[in-house]
PDB file of C-alpha atoms in Angstrom:
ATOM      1  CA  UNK Q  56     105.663 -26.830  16.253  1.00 46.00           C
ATOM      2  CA  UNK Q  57     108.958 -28.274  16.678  1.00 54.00           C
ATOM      3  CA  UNK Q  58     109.956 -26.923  13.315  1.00 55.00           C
ATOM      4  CA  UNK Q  59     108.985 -23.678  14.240  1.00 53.00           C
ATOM      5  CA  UNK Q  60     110.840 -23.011  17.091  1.00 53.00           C
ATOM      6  CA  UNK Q  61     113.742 -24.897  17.198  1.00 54.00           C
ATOM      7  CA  UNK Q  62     116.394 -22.002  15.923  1.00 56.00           C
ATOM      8  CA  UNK Q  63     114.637 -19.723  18.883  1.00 51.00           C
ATOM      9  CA  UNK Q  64     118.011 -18.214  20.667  1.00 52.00           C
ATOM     10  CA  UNK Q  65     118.246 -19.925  23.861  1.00 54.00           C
ATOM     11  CA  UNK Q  66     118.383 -16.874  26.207  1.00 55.00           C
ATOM     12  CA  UNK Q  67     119.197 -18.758  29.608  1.00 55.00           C
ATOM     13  CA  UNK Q  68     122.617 -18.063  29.027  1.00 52.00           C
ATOM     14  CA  UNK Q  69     122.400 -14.349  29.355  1.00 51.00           C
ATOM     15  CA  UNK Q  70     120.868 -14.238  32.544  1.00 50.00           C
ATOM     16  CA  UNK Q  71     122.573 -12.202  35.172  1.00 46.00           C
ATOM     17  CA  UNK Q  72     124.363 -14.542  37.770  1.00 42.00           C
ATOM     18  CA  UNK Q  73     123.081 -13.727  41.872  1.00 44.00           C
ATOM     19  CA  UNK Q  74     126.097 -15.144  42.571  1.00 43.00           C
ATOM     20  CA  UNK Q  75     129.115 -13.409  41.192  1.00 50.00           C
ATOM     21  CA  UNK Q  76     126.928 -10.641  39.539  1.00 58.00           C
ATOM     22  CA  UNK Q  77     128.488 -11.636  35.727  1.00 67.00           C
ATOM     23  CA  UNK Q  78     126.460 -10.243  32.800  1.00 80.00           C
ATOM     24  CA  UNK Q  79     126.698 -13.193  30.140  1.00 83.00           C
ATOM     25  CA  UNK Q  80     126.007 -11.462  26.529  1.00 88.00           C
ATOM     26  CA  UNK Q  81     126.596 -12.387  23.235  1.00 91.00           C
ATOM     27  CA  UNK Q  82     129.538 -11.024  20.916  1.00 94.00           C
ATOM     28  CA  UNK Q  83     130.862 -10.704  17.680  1.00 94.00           C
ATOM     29  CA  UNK Q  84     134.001  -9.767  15.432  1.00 92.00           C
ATOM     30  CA  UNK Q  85     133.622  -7.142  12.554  1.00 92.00           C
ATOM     31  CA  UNK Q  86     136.731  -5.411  10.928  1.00 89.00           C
ATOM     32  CA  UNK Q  87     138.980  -5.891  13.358  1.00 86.00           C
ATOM     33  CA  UNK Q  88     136.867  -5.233  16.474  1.00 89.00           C
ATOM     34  CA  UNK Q  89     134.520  -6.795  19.011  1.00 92.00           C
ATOM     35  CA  UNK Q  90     131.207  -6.250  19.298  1.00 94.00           C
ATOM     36  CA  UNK Q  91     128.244  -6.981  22.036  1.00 93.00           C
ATOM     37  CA  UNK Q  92     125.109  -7.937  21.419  1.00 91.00           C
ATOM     38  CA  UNK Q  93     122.178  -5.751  23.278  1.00 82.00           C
ATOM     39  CA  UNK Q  94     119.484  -7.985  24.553  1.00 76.00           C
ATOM     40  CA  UNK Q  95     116.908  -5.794  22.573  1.00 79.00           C
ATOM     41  CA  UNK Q  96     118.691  -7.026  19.081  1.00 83.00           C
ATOM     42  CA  UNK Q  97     116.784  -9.010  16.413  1.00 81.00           C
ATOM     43  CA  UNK Q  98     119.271 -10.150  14.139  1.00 93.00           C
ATOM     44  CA  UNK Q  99     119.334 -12.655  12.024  1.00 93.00           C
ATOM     45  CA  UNK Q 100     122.644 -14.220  10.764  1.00 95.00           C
ATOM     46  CA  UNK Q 101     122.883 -15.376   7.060  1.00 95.00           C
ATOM     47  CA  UNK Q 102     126.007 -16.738   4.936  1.00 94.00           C
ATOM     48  CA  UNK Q 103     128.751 -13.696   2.890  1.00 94.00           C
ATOM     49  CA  UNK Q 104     126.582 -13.696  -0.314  1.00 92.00           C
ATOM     50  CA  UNK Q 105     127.795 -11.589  -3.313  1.00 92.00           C
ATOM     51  CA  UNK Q 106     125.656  -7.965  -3.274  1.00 94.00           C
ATOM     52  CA  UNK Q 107     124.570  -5.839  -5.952  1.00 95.00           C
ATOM     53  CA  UNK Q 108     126.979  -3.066  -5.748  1.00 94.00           C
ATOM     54  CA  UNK Q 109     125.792   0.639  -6.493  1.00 89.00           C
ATOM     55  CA  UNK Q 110     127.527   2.986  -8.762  1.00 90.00           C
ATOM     56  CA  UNK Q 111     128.464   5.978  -7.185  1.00 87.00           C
ATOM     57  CA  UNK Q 112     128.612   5.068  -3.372  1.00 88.00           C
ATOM     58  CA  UNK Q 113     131.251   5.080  -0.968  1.00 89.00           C
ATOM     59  CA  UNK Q 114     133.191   1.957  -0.425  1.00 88.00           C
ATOM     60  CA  UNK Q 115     131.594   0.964   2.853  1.00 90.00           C
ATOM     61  CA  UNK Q 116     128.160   0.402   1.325  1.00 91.00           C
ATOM     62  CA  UNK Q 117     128.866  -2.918   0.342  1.00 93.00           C
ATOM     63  CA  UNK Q 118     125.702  -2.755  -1.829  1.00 94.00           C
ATOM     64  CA  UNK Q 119     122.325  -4.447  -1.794  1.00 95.00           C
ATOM     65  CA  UNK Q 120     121.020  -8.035  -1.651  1.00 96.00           C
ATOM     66  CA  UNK Q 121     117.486  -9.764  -1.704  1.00 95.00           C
ATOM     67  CA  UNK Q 122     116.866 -10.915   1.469  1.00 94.00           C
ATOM     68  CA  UNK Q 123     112.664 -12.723   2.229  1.00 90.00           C
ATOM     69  CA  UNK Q 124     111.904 -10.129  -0.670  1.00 92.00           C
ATOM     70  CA  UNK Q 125     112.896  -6.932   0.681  1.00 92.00           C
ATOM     71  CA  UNK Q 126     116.467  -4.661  -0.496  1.00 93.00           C
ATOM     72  CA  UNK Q 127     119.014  -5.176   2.336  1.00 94.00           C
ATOM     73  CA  UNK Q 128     121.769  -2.716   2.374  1.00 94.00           C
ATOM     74  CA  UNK Q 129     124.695  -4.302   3.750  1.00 95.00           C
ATOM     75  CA  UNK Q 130     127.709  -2.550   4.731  1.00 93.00           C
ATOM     76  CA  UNK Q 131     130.884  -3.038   5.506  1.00 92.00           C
ATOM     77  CA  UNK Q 132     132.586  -1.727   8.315  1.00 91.00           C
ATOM     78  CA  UNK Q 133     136.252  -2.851   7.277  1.00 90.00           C
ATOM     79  CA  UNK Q 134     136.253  -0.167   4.158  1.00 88.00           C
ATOM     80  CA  UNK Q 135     134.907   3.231   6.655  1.00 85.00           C
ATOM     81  CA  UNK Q 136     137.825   5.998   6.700  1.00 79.00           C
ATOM     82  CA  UNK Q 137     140.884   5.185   8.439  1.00 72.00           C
ATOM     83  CA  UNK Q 138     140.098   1.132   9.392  1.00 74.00           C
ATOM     84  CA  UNK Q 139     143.036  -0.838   8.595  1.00 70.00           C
ATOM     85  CA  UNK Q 140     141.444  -4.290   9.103  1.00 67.00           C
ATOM     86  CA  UNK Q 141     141.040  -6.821   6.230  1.00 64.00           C
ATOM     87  CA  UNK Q 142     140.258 -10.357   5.620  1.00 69.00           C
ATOM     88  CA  UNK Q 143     137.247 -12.085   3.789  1.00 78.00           C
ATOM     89  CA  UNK Q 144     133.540 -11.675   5.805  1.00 82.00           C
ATOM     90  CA  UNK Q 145     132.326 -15.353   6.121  1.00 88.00           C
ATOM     91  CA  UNK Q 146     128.736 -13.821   7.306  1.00 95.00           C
ATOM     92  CA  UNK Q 147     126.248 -11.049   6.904  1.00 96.00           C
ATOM     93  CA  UNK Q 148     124.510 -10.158  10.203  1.00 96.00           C
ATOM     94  CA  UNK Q 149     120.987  -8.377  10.111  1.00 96.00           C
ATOM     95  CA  UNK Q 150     119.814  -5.894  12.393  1.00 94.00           C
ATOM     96  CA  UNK Q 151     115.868  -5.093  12.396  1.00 90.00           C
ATOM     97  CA  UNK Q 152     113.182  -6.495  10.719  1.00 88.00           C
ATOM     98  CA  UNK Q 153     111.152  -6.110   7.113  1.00 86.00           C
ATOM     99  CA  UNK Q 154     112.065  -3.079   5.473  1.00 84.00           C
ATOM    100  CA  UNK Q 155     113.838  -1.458   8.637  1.00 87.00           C
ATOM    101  CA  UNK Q 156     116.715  -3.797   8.063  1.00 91.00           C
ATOM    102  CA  UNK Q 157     120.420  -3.672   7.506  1.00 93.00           C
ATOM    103  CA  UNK Q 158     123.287  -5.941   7.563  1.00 95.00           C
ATOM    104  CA  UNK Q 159     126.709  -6.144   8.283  1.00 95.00           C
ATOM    105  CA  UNK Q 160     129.775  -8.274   7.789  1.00 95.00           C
ATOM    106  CA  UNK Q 161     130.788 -10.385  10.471  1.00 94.00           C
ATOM    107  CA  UNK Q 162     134.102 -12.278  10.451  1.00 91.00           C
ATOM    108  CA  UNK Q 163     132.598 -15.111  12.452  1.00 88.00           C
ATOM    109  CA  UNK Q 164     129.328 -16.283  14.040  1.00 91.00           C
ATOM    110  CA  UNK Q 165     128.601 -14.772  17.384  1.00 92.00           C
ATOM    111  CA  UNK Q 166     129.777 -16.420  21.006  1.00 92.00           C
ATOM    112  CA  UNK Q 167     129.077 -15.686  25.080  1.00 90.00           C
ATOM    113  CA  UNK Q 168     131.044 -13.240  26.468  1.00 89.00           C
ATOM    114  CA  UNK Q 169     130.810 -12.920  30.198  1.00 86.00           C
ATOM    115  CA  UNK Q 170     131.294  -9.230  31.427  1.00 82.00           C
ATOM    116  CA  UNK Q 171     132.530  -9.615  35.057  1.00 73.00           C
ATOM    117  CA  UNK Q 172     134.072  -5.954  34.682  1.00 58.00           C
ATOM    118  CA  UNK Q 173     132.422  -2.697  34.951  1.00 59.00           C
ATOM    119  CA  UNK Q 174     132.503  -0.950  31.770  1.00 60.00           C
ATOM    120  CA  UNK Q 175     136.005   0.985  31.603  1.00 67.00           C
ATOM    121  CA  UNK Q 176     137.056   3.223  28.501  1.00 61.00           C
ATOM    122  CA  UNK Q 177     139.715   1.794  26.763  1.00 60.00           C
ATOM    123  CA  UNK Q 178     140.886   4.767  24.617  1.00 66.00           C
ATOM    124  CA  UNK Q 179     140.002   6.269  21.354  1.00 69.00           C
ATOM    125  CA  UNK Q 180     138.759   3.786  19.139  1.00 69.00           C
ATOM    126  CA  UNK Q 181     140.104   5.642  15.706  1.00 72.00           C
ATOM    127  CA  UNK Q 182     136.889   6.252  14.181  1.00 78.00           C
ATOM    128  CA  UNK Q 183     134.997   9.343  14.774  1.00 85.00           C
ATOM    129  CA  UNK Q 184     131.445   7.042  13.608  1.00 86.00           C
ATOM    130  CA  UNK Q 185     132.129   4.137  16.046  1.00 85.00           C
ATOM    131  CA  UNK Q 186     133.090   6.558  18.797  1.00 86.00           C
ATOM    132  CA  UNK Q 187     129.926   8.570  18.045  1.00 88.00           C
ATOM    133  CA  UNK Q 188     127.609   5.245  18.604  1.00 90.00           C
ATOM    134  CA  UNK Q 189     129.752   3.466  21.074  1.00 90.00           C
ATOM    135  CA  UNK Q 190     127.974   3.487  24.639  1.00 88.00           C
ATOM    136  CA  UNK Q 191     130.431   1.645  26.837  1.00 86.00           C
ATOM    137  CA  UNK Q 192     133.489  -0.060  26.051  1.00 88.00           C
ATOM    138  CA  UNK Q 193     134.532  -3.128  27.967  1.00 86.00           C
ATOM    139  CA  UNK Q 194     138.485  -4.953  28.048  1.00 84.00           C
ATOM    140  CA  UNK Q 195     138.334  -8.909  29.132  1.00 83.00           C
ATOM    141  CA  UNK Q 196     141.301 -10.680  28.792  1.00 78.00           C
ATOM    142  CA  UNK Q 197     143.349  -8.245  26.394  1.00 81.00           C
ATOM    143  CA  UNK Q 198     140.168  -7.533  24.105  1.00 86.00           C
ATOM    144  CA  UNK Q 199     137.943  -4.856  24.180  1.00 87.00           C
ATOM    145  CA  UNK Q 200     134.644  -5.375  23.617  1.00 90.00           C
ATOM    146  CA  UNK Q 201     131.985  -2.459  22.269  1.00 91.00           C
ATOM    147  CA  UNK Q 202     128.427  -2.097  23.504  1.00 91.00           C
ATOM    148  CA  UNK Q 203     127.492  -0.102  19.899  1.00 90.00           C
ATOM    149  CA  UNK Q 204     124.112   1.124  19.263  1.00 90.00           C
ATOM    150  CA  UNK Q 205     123.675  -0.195  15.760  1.00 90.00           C
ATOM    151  CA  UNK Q 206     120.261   1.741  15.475  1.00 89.00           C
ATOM    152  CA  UNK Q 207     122.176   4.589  15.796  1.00 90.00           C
ATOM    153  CA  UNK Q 208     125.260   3.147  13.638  1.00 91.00           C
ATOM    154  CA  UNK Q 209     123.052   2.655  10.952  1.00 89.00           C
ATOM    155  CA  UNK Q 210     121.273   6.243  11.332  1.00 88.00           C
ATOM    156  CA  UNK Q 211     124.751   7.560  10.896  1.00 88.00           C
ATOM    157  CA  UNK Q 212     125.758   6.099   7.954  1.00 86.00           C
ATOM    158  CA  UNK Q 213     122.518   6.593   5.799  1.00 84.00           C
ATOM    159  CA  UNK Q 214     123.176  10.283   6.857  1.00 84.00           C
ATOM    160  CA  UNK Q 215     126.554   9.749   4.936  1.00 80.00           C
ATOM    161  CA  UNK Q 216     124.928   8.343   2.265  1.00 73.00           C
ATOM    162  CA  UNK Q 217     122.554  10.842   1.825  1.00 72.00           C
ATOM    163  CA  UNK Q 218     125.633  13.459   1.674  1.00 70.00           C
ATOM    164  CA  UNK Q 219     128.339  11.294  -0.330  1.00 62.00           C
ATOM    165  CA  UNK Q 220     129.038  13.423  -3.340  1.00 54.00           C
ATOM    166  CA  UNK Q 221     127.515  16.436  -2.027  1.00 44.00           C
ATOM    167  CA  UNK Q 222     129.694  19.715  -1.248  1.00 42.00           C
ATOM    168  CA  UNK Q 223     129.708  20.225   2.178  1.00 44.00           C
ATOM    169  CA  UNK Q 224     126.449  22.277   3.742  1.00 41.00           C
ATOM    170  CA  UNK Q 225     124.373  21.534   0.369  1.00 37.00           C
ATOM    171  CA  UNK Q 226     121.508  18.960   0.647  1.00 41.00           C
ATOM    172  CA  UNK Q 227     120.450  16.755  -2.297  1.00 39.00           C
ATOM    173  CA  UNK Q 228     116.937  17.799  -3.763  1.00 38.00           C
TER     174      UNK Q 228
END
């Protein structure tokens, strides 16, 4: 039993604080900016492997690996239109579960961040996708953190990827 449970994700320290009201969540960094954690994410977080890249795609599909048997897309947020961030992905975070997966590079493995501010915009992000699945955006200390729904992150760029190559307002068979 022991074996089975001991990488279960502590959640204690996300609970909500009576006290001073603090939401304690979990973040991470991905081309160049911050992400939060919802409480309703399964991920998984795996080593930067080498993918299988895809002729023919555009540069932010990373490409595929084989991850517990199943095709993983992974793709990489540092290579969408107009991101200027660089540097070498150390891990690959997954998002959902069996065949309803997808990953992501991550530039490091995930830590607490305690929001003790209400959510406050902090300006146009530069990228019409990340705007489009960005909820609420948070600043702590100089950084701004994004709650992003990846669900919908992810629904957004397979929509792209259906209609990379394609002239604009004609569908693939």
């Amino acid at each position: 039993t022991a074996a089975l449970t001991r990488y279960v994700l502590d959640r204690s320290t996300m609970a909500v604080s009576d006290r001073k009201r603090d939401e304690v969540r979990f973040g991470f960094r991905a081309a160049g900016w911050n992400f939060l954690l919802g409480a309703e994410e399964s991920v998984q977080i795996i080593d930067a492997r080498p993918v299988c890249p895809l002729p023919g795609t555009p540069a932010w599909c990373a490409g595929l690996i084989n991850l517990h048997g199943i095709l993983l897309p992974v793709f990489d947020l540092a290579r969408l239109p107009g991101v200027t961030a660089g540097g070498k992905p150390r891990y690959i975070m997954v998002f959902g579960k069996g065949s309803r997966s997808a990953g992501v590079y991550i530039d490091a493995l995930p830590g607490a961040v305690t929001l003790n501010n209400a959510a406050e915009p902090a300006g146009s992000l530069q990228n019409e996708l990340l705007e489009a699945c960005t909820d609420r955006q948070f600043r702590l200390g100089g950084l701004v953190w994004l709650e992003t729904s990846f669900d919908r992150l992810f629904t957004e760029l397979s929509l792209r990827f259906h209609h990379h190559g394609t002239p604009k307002g004609r569908t693939s068979p």
